Coordinates of C-alpha atoms in Angstrom, one line a residue:
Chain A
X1 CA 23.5 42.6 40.7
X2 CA 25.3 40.7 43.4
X3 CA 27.9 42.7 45.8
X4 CA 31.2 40.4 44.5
X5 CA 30.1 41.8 40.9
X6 CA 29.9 45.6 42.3
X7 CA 33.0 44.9 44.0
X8 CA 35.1 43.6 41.6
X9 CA 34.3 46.5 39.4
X10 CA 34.8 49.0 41.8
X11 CA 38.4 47.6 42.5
X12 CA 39.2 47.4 39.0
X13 CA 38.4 51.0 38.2
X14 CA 40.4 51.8 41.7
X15 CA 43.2 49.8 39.6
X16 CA 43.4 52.7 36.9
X17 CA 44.3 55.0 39.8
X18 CA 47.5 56.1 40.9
X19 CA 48.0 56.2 44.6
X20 CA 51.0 57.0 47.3
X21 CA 49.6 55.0 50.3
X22 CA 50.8 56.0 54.0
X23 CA 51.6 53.0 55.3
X24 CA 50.4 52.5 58.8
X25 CA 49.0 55.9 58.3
X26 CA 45.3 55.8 57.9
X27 CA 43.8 59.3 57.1
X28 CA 40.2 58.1 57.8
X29 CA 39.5 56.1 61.0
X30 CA 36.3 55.0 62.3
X31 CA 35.0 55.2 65.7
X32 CA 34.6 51.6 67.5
X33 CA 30.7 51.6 67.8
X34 CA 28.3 48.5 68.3
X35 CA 25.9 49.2 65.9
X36 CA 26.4 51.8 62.8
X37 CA 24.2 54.5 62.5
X38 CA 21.7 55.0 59.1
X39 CA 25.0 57.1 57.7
X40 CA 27.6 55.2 58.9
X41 CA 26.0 52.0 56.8
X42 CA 25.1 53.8 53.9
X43 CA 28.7 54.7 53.1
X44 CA 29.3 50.5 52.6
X45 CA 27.1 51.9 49.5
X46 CA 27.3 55.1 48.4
X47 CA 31.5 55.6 49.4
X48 CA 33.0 55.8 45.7
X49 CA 35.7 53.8 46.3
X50 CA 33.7 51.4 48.4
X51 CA 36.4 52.1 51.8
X52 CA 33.5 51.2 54.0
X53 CA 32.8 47.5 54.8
X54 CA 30.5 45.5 57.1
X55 CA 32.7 43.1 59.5
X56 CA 30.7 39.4 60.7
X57 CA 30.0 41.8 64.1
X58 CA 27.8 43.5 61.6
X59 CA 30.0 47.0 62.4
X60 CA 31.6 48.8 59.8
X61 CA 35.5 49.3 58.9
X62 CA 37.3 51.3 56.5
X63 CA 39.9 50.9 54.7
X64 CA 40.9 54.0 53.3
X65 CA 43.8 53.1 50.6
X66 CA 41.7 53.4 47.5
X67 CA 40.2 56.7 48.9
X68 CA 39.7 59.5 46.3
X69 CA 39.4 61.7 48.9
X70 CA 35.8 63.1 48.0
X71 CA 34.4 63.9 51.4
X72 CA 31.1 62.5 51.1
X73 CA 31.6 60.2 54.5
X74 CA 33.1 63.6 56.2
X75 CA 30.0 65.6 55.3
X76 CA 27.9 62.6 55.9
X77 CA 29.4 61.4 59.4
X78 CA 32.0 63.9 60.7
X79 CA 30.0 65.9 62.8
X80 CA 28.7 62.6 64.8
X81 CA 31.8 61.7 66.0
X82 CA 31.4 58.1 63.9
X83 CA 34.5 59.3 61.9
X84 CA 37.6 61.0 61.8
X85 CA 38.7 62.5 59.1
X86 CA 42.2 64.0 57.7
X87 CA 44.0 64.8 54.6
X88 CA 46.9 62.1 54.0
X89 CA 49.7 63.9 54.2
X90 CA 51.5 66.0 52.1
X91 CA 52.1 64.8 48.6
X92 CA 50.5 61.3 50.1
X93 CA 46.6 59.9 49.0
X94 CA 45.2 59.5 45.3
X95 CA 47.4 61.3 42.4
X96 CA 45.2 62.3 39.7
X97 CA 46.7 62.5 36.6
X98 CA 43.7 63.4 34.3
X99 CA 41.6 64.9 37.3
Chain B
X1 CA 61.3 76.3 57.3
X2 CA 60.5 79.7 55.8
X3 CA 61.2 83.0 57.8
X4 CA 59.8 85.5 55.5
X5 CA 56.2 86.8 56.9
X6 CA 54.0 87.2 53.3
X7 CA 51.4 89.4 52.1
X8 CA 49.3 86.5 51.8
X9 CA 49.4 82.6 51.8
X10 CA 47.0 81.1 49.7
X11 CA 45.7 77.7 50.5
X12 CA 45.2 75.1 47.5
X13 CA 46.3 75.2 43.7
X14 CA 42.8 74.9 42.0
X15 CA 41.0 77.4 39.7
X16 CA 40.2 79.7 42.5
X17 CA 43.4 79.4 44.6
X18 CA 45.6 80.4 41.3
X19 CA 43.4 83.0 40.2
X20 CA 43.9 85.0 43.6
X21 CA 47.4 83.8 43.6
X22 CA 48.5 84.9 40.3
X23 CA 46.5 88.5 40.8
X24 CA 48.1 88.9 43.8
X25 CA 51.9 88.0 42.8
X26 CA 51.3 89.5 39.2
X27 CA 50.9 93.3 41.3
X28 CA 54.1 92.4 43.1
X29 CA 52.9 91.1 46.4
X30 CA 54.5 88.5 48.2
X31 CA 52.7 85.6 48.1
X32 CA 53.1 82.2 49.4
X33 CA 50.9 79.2 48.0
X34 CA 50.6 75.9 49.7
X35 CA 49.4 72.6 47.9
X36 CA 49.0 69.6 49.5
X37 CA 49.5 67.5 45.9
X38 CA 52.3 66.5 44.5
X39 CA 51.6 68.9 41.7
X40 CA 49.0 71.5 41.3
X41 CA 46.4 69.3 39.9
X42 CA 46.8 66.3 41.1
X43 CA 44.2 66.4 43.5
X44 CA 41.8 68.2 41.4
X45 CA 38.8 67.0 39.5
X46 CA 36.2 68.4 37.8
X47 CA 33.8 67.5 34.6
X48 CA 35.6 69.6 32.9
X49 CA 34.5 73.1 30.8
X50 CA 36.3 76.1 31.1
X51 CA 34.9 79.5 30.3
X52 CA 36.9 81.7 28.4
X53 CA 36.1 85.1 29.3
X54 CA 36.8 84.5 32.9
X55 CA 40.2 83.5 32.5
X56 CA 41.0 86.3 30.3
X57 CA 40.2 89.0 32.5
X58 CA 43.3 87.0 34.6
X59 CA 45.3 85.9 31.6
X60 CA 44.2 87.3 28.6
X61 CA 46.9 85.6 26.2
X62 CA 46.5 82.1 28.0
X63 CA 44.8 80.7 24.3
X64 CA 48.6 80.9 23.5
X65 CA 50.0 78.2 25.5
X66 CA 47.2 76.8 28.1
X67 CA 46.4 73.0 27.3
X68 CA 42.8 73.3 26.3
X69 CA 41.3 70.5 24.6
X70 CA 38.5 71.2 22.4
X71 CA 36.3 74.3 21.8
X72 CA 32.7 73.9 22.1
X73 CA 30.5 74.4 18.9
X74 CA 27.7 71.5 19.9
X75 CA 25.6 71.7 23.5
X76 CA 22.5 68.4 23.6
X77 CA 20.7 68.3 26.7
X78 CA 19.0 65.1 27.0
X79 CA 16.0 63.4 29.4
X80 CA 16.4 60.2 29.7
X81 CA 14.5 56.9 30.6
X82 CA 15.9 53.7 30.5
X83 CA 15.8 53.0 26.7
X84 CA 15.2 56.5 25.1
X85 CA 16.8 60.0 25.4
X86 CA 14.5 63.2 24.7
X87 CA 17.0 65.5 23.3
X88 CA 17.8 69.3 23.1
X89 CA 20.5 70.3 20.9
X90 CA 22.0 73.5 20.0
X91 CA 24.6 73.6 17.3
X92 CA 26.8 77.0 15.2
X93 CA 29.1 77.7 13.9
X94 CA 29.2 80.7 14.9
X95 CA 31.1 78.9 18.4
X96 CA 33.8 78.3 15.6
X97 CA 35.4 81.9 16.1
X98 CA 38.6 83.5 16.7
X99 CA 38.9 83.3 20.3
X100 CA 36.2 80.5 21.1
X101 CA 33.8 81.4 24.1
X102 CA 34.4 77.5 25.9
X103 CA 36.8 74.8 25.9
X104 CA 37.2 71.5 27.2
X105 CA 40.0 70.9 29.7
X106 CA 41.7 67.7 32.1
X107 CA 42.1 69.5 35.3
X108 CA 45.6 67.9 36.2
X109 CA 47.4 69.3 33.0
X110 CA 45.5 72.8 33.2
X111 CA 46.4 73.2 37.0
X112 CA 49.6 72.4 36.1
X113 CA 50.0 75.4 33.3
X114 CA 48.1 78.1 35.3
X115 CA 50.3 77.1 38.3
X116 CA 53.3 77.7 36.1
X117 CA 51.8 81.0 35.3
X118 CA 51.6 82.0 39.0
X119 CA 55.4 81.0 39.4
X120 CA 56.0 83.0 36.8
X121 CA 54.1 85.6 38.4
X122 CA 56.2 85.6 41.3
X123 CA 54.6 84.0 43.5
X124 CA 56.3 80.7 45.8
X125 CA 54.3 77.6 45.3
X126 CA 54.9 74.7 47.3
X127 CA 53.7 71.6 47.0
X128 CA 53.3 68.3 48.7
X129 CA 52.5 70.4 51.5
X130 CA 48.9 70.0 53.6
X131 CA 47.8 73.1 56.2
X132 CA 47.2 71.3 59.5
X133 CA 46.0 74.5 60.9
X134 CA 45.1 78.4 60.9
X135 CA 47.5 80.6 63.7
X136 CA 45.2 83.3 65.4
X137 CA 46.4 86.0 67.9
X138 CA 44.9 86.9 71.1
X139 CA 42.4 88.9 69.3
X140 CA 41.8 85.9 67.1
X141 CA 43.0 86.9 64.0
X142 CA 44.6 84.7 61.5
X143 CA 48.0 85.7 61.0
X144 CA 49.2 82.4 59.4
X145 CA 49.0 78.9 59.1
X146 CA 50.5 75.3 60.2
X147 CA 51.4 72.6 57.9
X148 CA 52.7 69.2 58.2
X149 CA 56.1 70.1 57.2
X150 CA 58.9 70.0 59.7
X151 CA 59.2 74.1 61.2
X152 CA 56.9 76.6 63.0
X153 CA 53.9 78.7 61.8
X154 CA 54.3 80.8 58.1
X155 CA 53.0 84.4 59.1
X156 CA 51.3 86.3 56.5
X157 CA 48.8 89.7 56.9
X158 CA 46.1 87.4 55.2
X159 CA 44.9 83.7 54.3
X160 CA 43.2 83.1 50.6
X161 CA 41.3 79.7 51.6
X162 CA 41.1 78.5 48.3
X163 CA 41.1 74.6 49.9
X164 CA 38.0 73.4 48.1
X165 CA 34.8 71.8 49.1
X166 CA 35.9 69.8 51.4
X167 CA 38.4 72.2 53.1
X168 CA 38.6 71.1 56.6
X169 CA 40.8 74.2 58.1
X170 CA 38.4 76.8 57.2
X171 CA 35.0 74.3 58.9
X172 CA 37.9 73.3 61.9
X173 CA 38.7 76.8 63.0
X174 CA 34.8 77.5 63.0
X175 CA 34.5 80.1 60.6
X176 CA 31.9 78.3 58.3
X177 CA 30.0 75.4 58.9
X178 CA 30.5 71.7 57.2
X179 CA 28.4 71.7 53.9
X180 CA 25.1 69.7 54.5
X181 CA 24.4 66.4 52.8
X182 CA 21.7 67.9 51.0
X183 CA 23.6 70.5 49.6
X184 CA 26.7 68.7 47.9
X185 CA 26.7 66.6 45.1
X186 CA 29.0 63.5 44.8
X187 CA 29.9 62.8 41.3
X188 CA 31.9 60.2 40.1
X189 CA 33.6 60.2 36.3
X190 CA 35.8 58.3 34.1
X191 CA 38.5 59.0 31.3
X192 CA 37.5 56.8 27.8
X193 CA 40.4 57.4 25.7
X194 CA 39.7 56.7 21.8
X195 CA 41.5 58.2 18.8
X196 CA 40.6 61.8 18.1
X197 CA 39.4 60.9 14.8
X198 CA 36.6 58.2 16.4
X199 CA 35.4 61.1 18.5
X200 CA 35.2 63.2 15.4
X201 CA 33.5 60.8 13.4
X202 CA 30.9 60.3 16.4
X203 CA 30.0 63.8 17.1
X204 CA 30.7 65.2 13.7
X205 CA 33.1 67.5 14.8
X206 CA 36.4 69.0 12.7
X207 CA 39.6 69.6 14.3
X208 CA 39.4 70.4 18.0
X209 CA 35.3 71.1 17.5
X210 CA 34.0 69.6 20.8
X211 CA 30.6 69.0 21.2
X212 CA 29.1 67.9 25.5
X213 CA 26.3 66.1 26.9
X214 CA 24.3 66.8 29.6
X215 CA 21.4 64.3 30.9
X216 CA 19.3 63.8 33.8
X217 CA 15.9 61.5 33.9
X218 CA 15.6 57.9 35.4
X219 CA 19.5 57.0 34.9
X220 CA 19.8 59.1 38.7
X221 CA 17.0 56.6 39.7
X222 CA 15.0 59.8 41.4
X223 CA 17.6 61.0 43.1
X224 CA 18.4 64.7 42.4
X225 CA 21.2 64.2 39.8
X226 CA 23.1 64.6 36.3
X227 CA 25.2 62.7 34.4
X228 CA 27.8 64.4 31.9
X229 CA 30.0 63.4 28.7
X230 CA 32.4 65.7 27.7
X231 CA 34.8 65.0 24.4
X232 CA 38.2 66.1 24.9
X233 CA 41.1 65.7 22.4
X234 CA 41.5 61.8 22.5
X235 CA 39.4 61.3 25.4
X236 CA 35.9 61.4 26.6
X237 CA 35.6 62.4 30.2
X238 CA 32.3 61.2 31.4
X239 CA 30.2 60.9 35.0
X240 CA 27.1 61.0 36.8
X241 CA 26.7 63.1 40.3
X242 CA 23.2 63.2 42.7
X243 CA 23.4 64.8 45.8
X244 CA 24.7 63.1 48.8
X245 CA 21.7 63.2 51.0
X246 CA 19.7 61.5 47.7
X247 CA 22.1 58.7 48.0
X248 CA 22.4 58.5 52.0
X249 CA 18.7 57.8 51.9
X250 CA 18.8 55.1 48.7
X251 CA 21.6 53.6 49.5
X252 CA 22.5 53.5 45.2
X253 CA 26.3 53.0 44.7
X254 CA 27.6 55.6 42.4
X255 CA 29.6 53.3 40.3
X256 CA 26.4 51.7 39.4
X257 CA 24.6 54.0 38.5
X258 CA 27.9 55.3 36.4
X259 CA 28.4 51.8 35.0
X260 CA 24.4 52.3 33.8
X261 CA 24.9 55.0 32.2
X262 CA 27.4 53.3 30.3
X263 CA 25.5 51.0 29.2
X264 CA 22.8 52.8 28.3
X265 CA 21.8 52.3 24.6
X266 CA 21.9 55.8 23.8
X267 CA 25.6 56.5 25.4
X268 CA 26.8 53.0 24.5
X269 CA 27.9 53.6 21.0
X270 CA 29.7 56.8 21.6
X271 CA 32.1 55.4 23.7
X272 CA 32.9 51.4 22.5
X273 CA 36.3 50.7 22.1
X274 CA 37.3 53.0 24.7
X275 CA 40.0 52.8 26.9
X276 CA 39.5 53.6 30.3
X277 CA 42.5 55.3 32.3
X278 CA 41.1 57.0 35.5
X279 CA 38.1 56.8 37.8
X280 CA 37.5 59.8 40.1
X281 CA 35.3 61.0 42.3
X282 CA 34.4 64.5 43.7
X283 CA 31.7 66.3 45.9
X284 CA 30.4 69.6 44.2
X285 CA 28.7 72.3 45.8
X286 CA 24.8 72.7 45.3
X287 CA 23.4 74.6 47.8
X288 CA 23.5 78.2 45.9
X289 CA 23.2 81.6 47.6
X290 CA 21.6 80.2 50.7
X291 CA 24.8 78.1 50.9
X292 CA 27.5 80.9 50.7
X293 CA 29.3 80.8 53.9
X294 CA 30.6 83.9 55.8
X295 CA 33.2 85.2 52.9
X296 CA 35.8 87.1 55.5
X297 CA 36.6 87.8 59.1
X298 CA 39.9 88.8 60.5
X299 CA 43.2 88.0 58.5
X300 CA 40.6 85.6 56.1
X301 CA 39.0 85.2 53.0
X302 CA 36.9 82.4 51.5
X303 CA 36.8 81.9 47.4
X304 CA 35.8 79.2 45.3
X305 CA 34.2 76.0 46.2
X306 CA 35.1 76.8 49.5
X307 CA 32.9 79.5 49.6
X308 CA 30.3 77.1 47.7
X309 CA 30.5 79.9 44.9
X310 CA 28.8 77.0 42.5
X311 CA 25.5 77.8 39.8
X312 CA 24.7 74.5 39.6
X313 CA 21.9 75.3 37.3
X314 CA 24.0 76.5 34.4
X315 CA 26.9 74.6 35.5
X316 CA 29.1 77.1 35.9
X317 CA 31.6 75.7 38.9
X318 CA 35.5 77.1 37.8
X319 CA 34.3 80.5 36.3
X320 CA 33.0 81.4 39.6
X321 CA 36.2 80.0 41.3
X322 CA 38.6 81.6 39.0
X323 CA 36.7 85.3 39.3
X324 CA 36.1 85.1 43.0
X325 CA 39.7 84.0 43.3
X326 CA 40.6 87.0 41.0
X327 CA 38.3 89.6 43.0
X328 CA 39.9 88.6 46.3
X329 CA 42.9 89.1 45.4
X330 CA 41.9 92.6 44.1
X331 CA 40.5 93.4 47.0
X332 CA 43.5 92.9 48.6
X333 CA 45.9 94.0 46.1
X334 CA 43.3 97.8 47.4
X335 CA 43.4 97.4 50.7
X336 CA 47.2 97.1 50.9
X337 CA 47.5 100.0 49.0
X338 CA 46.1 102.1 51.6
X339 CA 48.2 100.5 54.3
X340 CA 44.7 99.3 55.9
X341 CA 45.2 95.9 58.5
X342 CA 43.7 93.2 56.5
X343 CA 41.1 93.1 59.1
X344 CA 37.3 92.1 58.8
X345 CA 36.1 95.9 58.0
X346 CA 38.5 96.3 55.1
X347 CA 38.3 93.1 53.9
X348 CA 34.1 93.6 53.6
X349 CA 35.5 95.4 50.2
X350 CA 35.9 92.0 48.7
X351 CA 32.3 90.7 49.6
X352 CA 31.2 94.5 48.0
X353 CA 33.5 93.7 45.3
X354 CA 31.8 89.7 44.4
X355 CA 27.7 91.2 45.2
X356 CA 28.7 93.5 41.8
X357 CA 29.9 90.7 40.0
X358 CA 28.0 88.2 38.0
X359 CA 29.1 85.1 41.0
X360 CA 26.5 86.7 43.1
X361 CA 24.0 88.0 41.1
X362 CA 23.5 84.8 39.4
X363 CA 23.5 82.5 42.4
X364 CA 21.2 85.0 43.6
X365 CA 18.5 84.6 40.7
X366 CA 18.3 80.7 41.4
X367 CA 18.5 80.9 45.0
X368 CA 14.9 78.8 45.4
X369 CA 16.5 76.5 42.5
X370 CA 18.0 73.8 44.8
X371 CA 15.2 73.1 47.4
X372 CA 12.9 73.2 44.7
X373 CA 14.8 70.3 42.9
X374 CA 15.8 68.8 46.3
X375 CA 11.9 68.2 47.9
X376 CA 10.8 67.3 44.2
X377 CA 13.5 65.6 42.4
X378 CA 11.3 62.2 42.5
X379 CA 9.2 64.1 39.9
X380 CA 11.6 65.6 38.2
X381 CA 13.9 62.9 37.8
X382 CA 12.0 59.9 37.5
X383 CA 8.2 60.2 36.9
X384 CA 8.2 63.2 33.9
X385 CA 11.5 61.8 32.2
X386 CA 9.1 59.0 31.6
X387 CA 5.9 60.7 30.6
X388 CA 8.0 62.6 27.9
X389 CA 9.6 59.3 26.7
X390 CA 5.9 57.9 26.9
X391 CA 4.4 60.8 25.1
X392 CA 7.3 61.0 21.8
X393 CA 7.3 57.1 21.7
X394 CA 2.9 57.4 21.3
X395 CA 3.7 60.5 19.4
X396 CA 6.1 59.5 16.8
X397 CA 4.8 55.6 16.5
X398 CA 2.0 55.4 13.4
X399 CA 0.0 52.3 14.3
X400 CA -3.6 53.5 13.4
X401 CA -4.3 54.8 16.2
X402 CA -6.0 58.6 16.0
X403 CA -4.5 61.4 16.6
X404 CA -6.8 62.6 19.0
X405 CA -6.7 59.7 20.9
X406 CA -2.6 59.9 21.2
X407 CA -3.5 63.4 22.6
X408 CA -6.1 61.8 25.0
X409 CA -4.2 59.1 26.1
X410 CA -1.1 61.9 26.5
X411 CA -3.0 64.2 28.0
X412 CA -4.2 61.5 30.9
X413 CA -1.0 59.9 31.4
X414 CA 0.6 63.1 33.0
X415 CA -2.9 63.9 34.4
X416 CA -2.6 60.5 36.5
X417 CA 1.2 60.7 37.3
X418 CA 1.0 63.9 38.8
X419 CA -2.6 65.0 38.6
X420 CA -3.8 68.7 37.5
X421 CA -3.1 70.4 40.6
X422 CA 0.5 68.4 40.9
X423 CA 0.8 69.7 37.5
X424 CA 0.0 73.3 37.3
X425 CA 1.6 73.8 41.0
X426 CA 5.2 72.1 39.4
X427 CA 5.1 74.6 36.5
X428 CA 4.0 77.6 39.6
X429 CA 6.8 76.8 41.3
X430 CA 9.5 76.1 38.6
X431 CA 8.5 79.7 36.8
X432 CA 9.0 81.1 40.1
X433 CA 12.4 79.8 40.6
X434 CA 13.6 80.5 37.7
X435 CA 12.7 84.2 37.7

């Protein structure tokens, strides 16, 4: 399975989703780094929404619009330092209406 | 914003939050509840069963008006390989009773309902609201809590922190650690909607019958893991969740493996045609009684997933949250009745109060459970799924070959997968943790 294929997908389930971005808010940032640790580049994987992304430096970005706001890359890279992690604000982030 | 000082603020509008919530307001104290969705709900996921007798002891006409979608009469359990599923299945009718022992229920509308019934209560409830922070004294007790709405501090004699498993206030002001990769699951699940009557015709079910799925084999790709299909009304909720450690080290996307299961010819016809209307994703708490944080200090109280009150064995996630929710606000509902500070000694009597109750006892009969499944969930998940799909198929196709010689063949396929000692010692240990 090629990456586009997994991508696509991911964004169109992401599509179903409601969402109230913060614009110019980000609730997730990453740390500038050179090279990602093991856990910071297994979240361009395992992140459900796929957030995380590799740049052509070979570091990783997020983009956290599409988060569901699971905390697997919290539990998985808070404590480092690689992250920094918030709730969106108030009424802000995914709106579940099924849940 | 708001002047008053409370009785307590709880923290969160999920199962556990609304149970303390609603206990608490229902005996006339005044409670404040802070939500950072737009509704209560809306930031809430979960598989979703609900177990009856745990919300009755909170509300015991909610069968009334509660949206619940169906009532369970059917339970399979199924190991799966890539083209087969080894199934268990338990089926009465005796399920089909009066007031029915389990129903199916979408987390967003149910939230919504049992946060109406804490308004009712008396309780304020506001929403769209996140707690930046918990306000200590000098002594370093909370007394309150900051949020990102414009105003100072909200004082109250105690916090309920009902904020999940991912509450950050509750790991921030140090008074539990983070959960540990290897001790939260990330699931991921969808919404298929189809017409009630396709999902009757399926499953065999009548009326609001409901009938759930549970599997776990190679489709977690020997990662610790389970997937789930649960028929609502005119929906199917259905997902897949390994723990988060198991997919830090294999690097598996979770909407592959969800989009596998899909496909997978056993899952495949229950669900075409469907409509899909929501993707979610949620971490779930694994860990079991060597996971339960501290539960109270000063001016606090853990419940719920917070508190990684989870029997991930049987399932069992909102039961748990709704009765520790319920017992902590018993506990306090007590200790205000004897004009006691709701300080760390007086609030031990809700920790006394949860060991009694069936939360701890049962987390406490598993308690080896997760490591076991955690250091072994290659076998578990990947190499026996297999050897039982192996052992039906040679069992079940006639081709002329003997029966003894099935048996053999059986017999030596397990024997090389995991040889005698593997074998015996698996069973040894499993026995042992279930105990």
């Amino acid at each position: 399975m090629t990456m586009a294929v997994t991508k696509l997908r991911v964004e169109e389930k992401l599509y179903q989703n409601r969402y109230l971005v913060d614009p110019g808010r980000p609730h997730i940032k990453v740390r500038p780094h050179e090279r990602p640790s093991a856990n910071l580049l297994a979240l361009t994987h395992i992140c459900p929404a796929k957030c995380y992304e590799l740049n052509d430096k070979g570091q990783v970005e997020t983009t956290p619009d599409g988060c569901m706001e699971c905390g697997t890359c919290r539990v998985l890279c808070e404590a480092s330092g690689e992250i920094v992690w918030n709730y969106p604000r108030g009424g802000f982030g995914v709106l579940f209406k099924f849940g | 914003m708001i002047e008053e000082e409370f009785d307590a603020i709880v923290v969160g509008a999920g199962m556990s939050g609304n149970a303390a919530a609603y206990t608490m307001a229902s005996q006339g104290l005044a409670v404040l509840q802070l939500e950072r969705g737009e509704y209560p709900g809306s930031k809430n996921v979960q598989g979703a069963i609900m177990y009856a007798d745990m919300l009755e002891q909170i509300i015991p006409d909610f069968r009334n008006d509660a949206p619940l979608e169906r009532h369970l009469v059917e339970q399979r359990f199924w190991v799966m390989d890539d083209t087969s599923h080894t199934g268990m299945q338990y089926r009465s009718d005796d399920f089909n009773e009066a007031r029915p022992n389990r129903y199916t229920i979408i987390r967003a509308q149910f939230d919504k309902w049992f946060s109406r019934k804490v308004r009712e209560a008396g309780a304020t409830v506001l929403c769209e609201t996140t707690v930046t922070e918990l306000v200590r004294n000098a002594k370093g007790k909370v007394i309150g809590v900051r949020t990102d709405r414009a105003g100072g501090p909200i004082y109250a004699n105690v916090v309920v922190l009902a904020e999940g498993v991912n509450g950050l206030l509750g790991t921030r002001a140090g008074l539990r650690k983070m959960p540990k990769p290897e001790s939260v699951a990330l699931a991921v699940k969808e919404m298929h909607f189809l017409p009630d009557e396709v999902i009757e015709q399926r499953f065999g079910l009548q009326g609001d019958e409901g009938c759930v799925i549970e599997a776990a084999g190679t489709i977690s790709r020997s990662m610790a893991g389970l997937a789930f299909l649960y028929t609502n009304k005119e929906s199917i909720s259905l997902g897949i969740g390994c723990l988060v450690s198991d997919f830090a080290q294999t690097r598996e996307s979770p909407y592959v493996l969800l989009d596998a299961f899909k496909h997978h010819p056993s899952i495949r016809p229950l669900i075409a045609g469907s409509e899909v209307k929501e993707y979610s994703a949620h971490l779930i708490p694994e860990g079991g009684y060597k996971a339960i944080p501290q539960l109270f200090g000063d001016g606090w109280v853990a419940v719920g997933d917070a508190a990684q009150l989870n029997n991930a064995i049987h399932r069992e996630g909102s039961n748990l949250a709704m009765t520790s929710g319920r017992i902590a606000g018993e506990a306090i509902i007590e200790i205000k009745g004897r004009n006691q500070p709701m300080i760390r000694r007086n609030l031990a009597l809700y920790k006394t109060m949860l060991d009694k109750s069936f939360v701890v006892k049962d987390l406490m009969k598993y308690k080896d459970m997760p490591d076991l499944i955690h250091t072994n969930s290659r076998n578990f998940f990947m190499t026996y799924p297999q050897l039982m799909s192996q052992a039906a198929q040679n069992f079940m196709r006639v081709d002329g070959t003997p029966k003894i010689e099935k048996e053999k063949a059986t017999t030596a396929a397990f024997i090389k997968a995991r040889s005698r000692w593997g074998l015996i010692s698996d069973v040894v240990r499993l026995a042992l943790a279930w105990r």
